[in-house]
Every structure is written in structure tokens, then in C-alpha cells.
PDB file of C-alpha atoms in Angstrom:
ATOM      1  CA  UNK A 340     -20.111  29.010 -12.428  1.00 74.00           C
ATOM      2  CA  UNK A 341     -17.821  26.380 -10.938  1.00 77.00           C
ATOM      3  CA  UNK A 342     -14.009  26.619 -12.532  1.00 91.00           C
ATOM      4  CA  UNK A 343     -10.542  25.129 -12.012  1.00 95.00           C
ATOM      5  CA  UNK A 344      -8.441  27.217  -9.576  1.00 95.00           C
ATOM      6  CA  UNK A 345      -4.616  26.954  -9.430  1.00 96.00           C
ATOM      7  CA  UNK A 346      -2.119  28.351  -7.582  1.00 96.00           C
ATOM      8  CA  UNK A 347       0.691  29.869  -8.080  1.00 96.00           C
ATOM      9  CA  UNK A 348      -0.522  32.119 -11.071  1.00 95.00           C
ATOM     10  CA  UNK A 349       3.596  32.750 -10.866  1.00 96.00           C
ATOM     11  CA  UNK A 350       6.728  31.196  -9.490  1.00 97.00           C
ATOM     12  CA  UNK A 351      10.012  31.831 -10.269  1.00 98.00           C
ATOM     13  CA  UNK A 352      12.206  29.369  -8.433  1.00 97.00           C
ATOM     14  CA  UNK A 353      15.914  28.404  -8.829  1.00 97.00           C
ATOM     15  CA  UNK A 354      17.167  25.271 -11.562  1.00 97.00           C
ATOM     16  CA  UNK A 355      17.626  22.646  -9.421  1.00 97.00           C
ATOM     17  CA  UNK A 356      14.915  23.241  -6.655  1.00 97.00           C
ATOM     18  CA  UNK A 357      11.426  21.154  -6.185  1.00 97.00           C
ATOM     19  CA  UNK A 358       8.402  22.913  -7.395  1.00 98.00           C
ATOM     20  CA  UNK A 359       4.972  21.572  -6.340  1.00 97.00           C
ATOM     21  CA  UNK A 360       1.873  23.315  -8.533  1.00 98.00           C
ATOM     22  CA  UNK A 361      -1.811  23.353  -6.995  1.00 97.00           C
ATOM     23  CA  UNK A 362      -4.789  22.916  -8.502  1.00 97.00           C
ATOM     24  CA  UNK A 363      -8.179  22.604  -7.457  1.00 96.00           C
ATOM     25  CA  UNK A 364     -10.446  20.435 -10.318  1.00 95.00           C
ATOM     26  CA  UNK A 365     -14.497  20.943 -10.545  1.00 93.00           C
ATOM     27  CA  UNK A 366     -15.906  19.024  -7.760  1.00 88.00           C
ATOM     28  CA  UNK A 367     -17.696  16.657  -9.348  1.00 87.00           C
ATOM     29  CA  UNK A 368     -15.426  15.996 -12.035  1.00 91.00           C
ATOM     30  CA  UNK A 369     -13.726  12.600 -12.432  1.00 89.00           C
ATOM     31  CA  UNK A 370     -10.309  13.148 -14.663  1.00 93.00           C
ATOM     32  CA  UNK A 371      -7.776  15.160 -14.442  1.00 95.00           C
ATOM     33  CA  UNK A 372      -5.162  16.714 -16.484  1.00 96.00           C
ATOM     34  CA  UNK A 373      -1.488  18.351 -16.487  1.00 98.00           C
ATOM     35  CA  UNK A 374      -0.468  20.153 -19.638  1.00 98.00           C
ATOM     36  CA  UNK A 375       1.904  22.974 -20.543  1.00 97.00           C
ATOM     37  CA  UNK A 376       2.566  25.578 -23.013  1.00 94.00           C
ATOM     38  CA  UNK A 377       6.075  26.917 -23.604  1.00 94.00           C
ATOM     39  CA  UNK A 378       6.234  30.434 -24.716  1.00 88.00           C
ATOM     40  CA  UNK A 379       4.687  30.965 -28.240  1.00 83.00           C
ATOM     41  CA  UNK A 380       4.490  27.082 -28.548  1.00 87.00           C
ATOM     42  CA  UNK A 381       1.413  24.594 -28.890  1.00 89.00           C
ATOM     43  CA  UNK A 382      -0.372  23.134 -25.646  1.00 94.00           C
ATOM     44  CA  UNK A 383       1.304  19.918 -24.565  1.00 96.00           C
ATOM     45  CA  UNK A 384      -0.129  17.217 -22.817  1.00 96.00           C
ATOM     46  CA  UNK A 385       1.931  15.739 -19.720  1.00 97.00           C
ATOM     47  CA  UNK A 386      -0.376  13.383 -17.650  1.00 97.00           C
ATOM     48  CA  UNK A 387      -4.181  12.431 -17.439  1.00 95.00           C
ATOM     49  CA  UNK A 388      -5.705  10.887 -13.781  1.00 94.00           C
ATOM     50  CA  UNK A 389      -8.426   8.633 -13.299  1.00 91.00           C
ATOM     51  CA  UNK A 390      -9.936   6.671 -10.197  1.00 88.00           C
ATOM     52  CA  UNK A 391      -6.979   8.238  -8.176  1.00 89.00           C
ATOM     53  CA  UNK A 392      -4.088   6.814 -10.366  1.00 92.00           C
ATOM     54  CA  UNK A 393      -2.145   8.349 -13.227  1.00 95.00           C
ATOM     55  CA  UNK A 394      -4.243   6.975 -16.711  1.00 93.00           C
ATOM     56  CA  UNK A 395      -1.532   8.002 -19.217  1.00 94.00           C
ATOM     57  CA  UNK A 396       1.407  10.000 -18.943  1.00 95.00           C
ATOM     58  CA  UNK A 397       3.407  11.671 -22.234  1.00 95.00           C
ATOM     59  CA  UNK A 398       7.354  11.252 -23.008  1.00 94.00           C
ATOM     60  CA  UNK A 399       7.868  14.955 -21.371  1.00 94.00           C
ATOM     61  CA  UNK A 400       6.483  13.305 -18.246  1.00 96.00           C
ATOM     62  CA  UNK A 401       9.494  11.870 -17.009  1.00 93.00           C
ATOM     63  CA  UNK A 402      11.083  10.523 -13.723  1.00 94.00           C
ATOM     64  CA  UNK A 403      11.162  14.400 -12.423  1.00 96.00           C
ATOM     65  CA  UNK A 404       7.118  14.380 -12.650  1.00 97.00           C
ATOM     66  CA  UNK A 405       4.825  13.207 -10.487  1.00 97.00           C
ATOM     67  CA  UNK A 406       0.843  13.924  -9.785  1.00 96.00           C
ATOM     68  CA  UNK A 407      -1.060  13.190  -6.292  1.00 94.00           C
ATOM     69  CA  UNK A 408      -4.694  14.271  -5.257  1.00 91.00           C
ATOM     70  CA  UNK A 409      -3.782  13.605  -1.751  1.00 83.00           C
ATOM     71  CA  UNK A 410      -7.013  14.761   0.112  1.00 83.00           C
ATOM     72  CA  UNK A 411      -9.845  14.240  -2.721  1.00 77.00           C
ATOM     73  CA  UNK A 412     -10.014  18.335  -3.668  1.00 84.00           C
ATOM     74  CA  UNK A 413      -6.338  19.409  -4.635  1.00 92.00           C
ATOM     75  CA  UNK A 414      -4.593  17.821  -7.869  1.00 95.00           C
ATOM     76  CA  UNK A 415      -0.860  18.563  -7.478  1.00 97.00           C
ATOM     77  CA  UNK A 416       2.258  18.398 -10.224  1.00 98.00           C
ATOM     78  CA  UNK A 417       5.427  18.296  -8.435  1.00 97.00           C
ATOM     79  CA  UNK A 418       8.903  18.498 -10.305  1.00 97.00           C
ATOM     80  CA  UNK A 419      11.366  17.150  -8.315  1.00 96.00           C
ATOM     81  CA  UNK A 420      14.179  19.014  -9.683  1.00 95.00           C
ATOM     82  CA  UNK A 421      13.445  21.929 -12.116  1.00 97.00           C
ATOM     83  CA  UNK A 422      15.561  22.578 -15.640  1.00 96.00           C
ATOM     84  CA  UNK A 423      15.763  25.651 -17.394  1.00 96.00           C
ATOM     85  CA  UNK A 424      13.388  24.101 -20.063  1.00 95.00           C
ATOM     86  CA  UNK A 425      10.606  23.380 -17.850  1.00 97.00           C
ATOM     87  CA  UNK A 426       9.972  27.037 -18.266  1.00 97.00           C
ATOM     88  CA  UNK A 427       6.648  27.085 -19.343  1.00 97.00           C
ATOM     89  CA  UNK A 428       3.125  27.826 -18.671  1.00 96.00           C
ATOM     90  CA  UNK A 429       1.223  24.858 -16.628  1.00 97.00           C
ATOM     91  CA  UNK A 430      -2.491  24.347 -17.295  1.00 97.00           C
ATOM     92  CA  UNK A 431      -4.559  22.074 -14.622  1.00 97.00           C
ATOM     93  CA  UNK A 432      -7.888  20.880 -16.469  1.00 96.00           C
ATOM     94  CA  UNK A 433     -10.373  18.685 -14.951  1.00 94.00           C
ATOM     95  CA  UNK A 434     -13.299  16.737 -17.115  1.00 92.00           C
ATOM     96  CA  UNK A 435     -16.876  14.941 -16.046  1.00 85.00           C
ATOM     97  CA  UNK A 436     -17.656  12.091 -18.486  1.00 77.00           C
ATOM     98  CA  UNK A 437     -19.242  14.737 -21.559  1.00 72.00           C
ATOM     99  CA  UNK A 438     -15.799  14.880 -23.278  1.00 78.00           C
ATOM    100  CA  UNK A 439     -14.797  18.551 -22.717  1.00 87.00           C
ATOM    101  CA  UNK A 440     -11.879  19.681 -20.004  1.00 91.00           C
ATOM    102  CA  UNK A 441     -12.316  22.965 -17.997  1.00 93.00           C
ATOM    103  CA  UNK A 442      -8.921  24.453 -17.816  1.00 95.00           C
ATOM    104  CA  UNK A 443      -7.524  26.630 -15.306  1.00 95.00           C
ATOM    105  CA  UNK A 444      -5.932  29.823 -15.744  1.00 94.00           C
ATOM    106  CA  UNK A 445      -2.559  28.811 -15.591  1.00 95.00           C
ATOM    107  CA  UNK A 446       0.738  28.929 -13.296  1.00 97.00           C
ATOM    108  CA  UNK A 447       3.537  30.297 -15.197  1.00 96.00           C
ATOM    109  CA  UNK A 448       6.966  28.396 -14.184  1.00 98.00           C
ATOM    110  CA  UNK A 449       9.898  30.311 -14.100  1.00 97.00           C
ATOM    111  CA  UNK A 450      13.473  28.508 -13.542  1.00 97.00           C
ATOM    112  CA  UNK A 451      16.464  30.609 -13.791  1.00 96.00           C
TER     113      UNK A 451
ATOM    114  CA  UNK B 153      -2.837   8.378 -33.099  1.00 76.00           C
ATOM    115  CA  UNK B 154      -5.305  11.695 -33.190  1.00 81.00           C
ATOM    116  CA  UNK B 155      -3.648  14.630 -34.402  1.00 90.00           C
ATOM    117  CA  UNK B 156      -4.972  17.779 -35.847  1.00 93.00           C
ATOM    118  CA  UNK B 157      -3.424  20.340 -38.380  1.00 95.00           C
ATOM    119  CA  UNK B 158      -3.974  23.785 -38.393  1.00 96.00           C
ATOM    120  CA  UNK B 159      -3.263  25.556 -41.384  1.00 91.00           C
ATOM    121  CA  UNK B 160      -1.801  29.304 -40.873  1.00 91.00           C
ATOM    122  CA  UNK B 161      -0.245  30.607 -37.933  1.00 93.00           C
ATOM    123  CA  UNK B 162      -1.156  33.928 -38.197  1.00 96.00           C
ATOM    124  CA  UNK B 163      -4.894  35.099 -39.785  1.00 97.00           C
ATOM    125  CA  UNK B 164      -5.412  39.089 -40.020  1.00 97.00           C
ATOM    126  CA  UNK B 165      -8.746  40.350 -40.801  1.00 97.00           C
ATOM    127  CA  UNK B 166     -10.928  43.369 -40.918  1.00 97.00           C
ATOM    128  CA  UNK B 167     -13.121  44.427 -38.406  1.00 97.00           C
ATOM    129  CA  UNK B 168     -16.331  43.038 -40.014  1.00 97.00           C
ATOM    130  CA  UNK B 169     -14.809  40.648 -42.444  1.00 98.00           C
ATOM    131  CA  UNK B 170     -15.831  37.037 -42.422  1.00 98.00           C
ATOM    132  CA  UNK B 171     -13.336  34.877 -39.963  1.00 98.00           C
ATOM    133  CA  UNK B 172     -12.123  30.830 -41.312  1.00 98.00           C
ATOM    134  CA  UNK B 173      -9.940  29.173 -38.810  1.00 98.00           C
ATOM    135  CA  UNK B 174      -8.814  26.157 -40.402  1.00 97.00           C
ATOM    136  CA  UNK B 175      -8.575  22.723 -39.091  1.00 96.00           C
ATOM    137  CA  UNK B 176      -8.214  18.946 -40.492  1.00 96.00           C
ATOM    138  CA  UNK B 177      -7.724  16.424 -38.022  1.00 93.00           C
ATOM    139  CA  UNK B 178      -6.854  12.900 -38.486  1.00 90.00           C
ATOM    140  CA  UNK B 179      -8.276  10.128 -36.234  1.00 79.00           C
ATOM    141  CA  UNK B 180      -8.667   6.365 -36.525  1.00 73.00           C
ATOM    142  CA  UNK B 181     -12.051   6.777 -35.290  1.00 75.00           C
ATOM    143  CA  UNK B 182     -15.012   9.092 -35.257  1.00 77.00           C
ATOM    144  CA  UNK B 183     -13.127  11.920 -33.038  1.00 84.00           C
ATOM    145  CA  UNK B 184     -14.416  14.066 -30.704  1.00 91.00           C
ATOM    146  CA  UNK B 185     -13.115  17.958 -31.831  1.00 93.00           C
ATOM    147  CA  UNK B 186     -12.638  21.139 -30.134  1.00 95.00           C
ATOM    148  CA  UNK B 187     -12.048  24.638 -30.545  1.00 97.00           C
ATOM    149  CA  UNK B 188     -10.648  26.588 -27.794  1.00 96.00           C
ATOM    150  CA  UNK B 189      -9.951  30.362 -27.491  1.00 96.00           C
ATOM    151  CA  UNK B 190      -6.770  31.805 -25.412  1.00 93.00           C
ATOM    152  CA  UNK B 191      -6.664  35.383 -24.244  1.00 92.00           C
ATOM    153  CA  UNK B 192      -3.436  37.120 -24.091  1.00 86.00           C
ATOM    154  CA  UNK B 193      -2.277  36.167 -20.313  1.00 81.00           C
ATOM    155  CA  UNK B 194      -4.868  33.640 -19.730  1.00 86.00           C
ATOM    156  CA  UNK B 195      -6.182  30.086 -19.559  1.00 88.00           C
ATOM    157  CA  UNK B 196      -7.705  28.111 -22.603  1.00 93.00           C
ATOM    158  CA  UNK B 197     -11.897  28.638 -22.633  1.00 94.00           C
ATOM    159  CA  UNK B 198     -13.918  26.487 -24.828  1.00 94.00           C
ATOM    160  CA  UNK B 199     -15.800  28.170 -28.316  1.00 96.00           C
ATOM    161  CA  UNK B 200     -17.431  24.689 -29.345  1.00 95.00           C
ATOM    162  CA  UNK B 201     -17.949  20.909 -29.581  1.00 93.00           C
ATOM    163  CA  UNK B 202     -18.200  18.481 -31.923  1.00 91.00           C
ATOM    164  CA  UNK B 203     -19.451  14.936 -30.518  1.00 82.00           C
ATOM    165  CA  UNK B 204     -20.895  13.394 -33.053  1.00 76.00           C
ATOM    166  CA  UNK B 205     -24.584  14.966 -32.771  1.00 75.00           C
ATOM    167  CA  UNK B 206     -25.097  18.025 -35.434  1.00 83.00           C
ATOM    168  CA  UNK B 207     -22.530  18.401 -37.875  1.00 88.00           C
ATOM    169  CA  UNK B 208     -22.808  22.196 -37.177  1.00 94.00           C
ATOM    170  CA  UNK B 209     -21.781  23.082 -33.993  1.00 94.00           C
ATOM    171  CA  UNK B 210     -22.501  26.756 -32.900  1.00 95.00           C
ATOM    172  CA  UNK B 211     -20.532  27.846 -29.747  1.00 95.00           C
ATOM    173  CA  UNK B 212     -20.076  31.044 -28.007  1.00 94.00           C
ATOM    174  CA  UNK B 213     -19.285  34.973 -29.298  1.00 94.00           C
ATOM    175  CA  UNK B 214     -21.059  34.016 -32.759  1.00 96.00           C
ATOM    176  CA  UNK B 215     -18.453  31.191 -33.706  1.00 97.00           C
ATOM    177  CA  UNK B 216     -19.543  27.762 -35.277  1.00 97.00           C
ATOM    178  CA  UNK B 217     -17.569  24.970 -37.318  1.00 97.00           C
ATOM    179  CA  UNK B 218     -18.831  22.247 -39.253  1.00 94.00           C
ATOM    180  CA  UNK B 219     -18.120  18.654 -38.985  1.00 93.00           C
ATOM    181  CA  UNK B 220     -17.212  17.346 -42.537  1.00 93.00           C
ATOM    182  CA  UNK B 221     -15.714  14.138 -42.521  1.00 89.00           C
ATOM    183  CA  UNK B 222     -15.191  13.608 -46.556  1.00 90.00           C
ATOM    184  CA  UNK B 223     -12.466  16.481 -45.737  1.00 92.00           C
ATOM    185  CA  UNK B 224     -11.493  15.581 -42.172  1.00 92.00           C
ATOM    186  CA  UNK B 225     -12.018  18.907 -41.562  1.00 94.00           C
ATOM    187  CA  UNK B 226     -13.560  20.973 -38.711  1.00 96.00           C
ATOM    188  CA  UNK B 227     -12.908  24.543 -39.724  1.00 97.00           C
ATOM    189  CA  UNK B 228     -14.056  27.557 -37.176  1.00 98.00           C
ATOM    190  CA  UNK B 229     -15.791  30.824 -38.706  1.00 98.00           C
ATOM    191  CA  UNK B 230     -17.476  33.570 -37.488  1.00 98.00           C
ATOM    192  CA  UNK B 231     -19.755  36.218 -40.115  1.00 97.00           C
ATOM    193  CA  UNK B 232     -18.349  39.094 -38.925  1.00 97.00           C
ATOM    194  CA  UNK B 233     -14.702  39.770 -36.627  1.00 97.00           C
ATOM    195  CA  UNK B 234     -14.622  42.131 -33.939  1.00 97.00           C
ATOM    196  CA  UNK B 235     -11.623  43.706 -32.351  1.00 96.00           C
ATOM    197  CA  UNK B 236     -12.715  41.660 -29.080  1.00 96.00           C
ATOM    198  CA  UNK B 237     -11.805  38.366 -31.166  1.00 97.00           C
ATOM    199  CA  UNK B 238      -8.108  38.890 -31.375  1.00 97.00           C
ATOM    200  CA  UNK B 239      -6.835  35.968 -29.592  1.00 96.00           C
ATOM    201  CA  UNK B 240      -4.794  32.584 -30.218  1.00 96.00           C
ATOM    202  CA  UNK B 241      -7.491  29.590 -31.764  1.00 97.00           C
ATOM    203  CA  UNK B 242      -6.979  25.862 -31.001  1.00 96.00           C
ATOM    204  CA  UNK B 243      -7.951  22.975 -32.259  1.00 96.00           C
ATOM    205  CA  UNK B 244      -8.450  19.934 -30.584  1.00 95.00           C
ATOM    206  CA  UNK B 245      -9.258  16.183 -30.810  1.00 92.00           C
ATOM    207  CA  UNK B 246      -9.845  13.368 -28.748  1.00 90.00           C
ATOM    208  CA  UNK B 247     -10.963   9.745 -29.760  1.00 85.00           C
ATOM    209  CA  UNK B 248     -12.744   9.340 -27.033  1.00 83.00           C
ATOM    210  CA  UNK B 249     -14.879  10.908 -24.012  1.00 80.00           C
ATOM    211  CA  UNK B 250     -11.943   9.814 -20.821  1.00 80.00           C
ATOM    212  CA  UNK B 251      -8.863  10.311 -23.806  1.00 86.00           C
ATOM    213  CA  UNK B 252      -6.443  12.799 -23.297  1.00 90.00           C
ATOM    214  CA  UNK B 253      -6.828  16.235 -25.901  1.00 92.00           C
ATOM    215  CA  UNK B 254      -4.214  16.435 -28.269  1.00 93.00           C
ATOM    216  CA  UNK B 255      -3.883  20.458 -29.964  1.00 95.00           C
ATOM    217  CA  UNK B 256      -3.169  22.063 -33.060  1.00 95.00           C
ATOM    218  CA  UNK B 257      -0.318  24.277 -32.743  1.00 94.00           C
ATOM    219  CA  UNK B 258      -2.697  26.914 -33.033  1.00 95.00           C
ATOM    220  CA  UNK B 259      -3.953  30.395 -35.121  1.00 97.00           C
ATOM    221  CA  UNK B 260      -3.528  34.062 -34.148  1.00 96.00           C
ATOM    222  CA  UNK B 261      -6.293  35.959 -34.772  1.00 97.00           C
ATOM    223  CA  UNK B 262      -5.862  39.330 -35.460  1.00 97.00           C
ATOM    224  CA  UNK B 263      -8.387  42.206 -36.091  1.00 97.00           C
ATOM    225  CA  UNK B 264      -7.660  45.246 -37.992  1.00 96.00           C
ATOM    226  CA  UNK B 265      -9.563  48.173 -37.114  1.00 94.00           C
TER     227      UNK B 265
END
């Protein structure tokens, strides 16, 4: 059964450094999604992509965010400059058109 | 805006006992809703669907919730819990099929032996 891959399942990376996180949508799925769960805290949603441009984007989704799909497979998240509070769990999820995302299993973002 | 509302934070059950997951969304238009399941450690895996077909949606493991929009509520249960069920339970909405998924801050289910 096709699924959403990502990669790292763990980083752990200084405050201050760039972090890029990989993920690799269902093939013939059309949007794709960022979200991420803090420890013990609700799923939040950070950015949505569509047609190869970014379709809505949250508050958390600042300045230090951004999203490319540079060669039509791989959907990437790059912070430019990790915080301590973008400590979290990252969850890629990629949709076709019948309303449900796929989610992948997660790369958990450690900034000390 | 879509939002849902989950109502506990913690459930504890029997082994066997009847499971209720509670959910009321609110949505200026007919939503789509979602319950997803999350395994200690690991990603979020769908249960069920609600798209506006059957207002009882039956999903995977034995779990179903039913559509009832004179409550706005979308409530998951299972007949009988097993130990395998202990997880964290979200609820979801979107208003639309491309819209983003906004969750409920989510239920820990857990079974007592």
C-alpha cells in the first residue's frame, strides 16, 4: 500500500542551525501538507501546497519556514534558523482530491 | 472558521466495555470530519470519514461515529475496547475536499485489563 515516507525519523541539531525535513508524498497525490505536534499537545497545521505553490500557510509559519518540491517527488520544510520551541514532532501528509490526508510517520525535531 | 471540540482528555475503560469518544465540531458549512488514531511513537492513521454520504460511518478495528448535525456532533464508539485500542483519538474537520484539517486537541484512550 503506497504511504508517505519522511526522513529524518530524528534530528537533534543545534538552536540556531538550518534544518531541512524530507518527505516523500503519494505519487499521485496533488496537495501537500506540513504540520506539527509539540510534546503532549494537539496537531498543528503549518502550510498546505497546491499546483507547486504554497495554498495557505498558518501564523506559526513564519519568515523562518519555507516549503519546496524541487524535483516533482520530495516535499521539503526547511527552517532557516531553529528555536528551542520548534521542538516538536513534524508530520508530512499528502491528499488526492477525496478529502482525506495520508500522514507520514513523523520526524521528531530536536533543538538544544 | 472550522473547529472541533473534544470533550475529555483522558477516557479509561474496561477491556470489553463500550468506548464514546466525543466530538462537536463547528463549521459554517456542511464539514467534512475525521477521526484519526495515533500510536504511541507514531504517525496519525485514519479510523473513519464523514463526507456527507451515510450519516454512519464505520471505519477500521470495529470503530464507527455518526453524523448528527442537530448536535454538531460526530462522536466515535466502538461495542467493545480491547487492550490493542489504547492510543491518542483525534478529531478532525475540514470545510472542504483541498482545505487544510484543523484537530481536536485530542482523547487518550486507555484500556484496563
Amino acid at each position: 500500500e503506497p504511504e508517505v515516507t519522511q526522513t529524518p525519523s530524528h534530528q537533534v541539531t543545534q538552536m540556531g542551525q538550518e534544518v531541512i525535513l524530507r518527505c516523500v508524498p503519494i505519487s499521485n497525490h496533488l496537495y501537500f501538507y506540513w504540520y506539527r505536534q509539540i510534546l503532549g499537545q494537539k496537531v498543528e497545521f503549518l502550510v498546505s501546497f497546491y499546483n507547486n505553490e504554497i495554498s495557505e500557510k498558518s501564523e506559526i509559519f513564519d519568515d523562518q519556514f519555507s516549503v519546496e518540491r524541487p524535483d516533482g517527488s520530495n516535499f521539503t520544510l526547511k527552517i532557516r534558523s531553529t528555536k528551542l520551541e520548534d521542538s516538536a514532532m513534524y508530520f508530512c501528509a499528502s491528499q488526492i482530491l477525496t478529502g482525506e490526508l495520508f500522514f507520514g510517520e513523523g520526524s521528531r525535531l530536536t533543538v538544544l | 472558521a472550522q473547529s472541533v471540540t473534544q470533550l475529555g482528555s483522558h477516557v479509561s475503560v474496561s477491556e470489553g466495555a463500550l468506548v464514546l469518544l466525543r466530538c462537536n465540531y463547528s463549521s459554517s458549512v456542511p464539514p467534512y470530519l475525521f477521526w484519526y488514531v495515533q500510536y504511541p511513537n507514531q504517525g496519525l492513521q485514519l479510523l473513519l470519514k464523514y463526507t456527507s454520504a451515510a450519516t454512519l460511518v464505520k471505519g477500521i478495528n470495529g470503530f464507527e461515529a455518526e453524523f448528527k448535525k442537530s448536535e454538531t456532533s460526530f462522536h466515535l464508539t466502538k461495542p467493545s475496547a480491547h487492550m490493542s485500542d489504547a492510543a491518542e483519538y483525534f478529531c478532525a474537520v475540514k470545510k472542504s475536499s483541498g482545505d487544510k484539517l484543523t484537530f481536536g486537541t485530542g482523547t487518550r484512550l486507555a484500556v484496563r485489563p
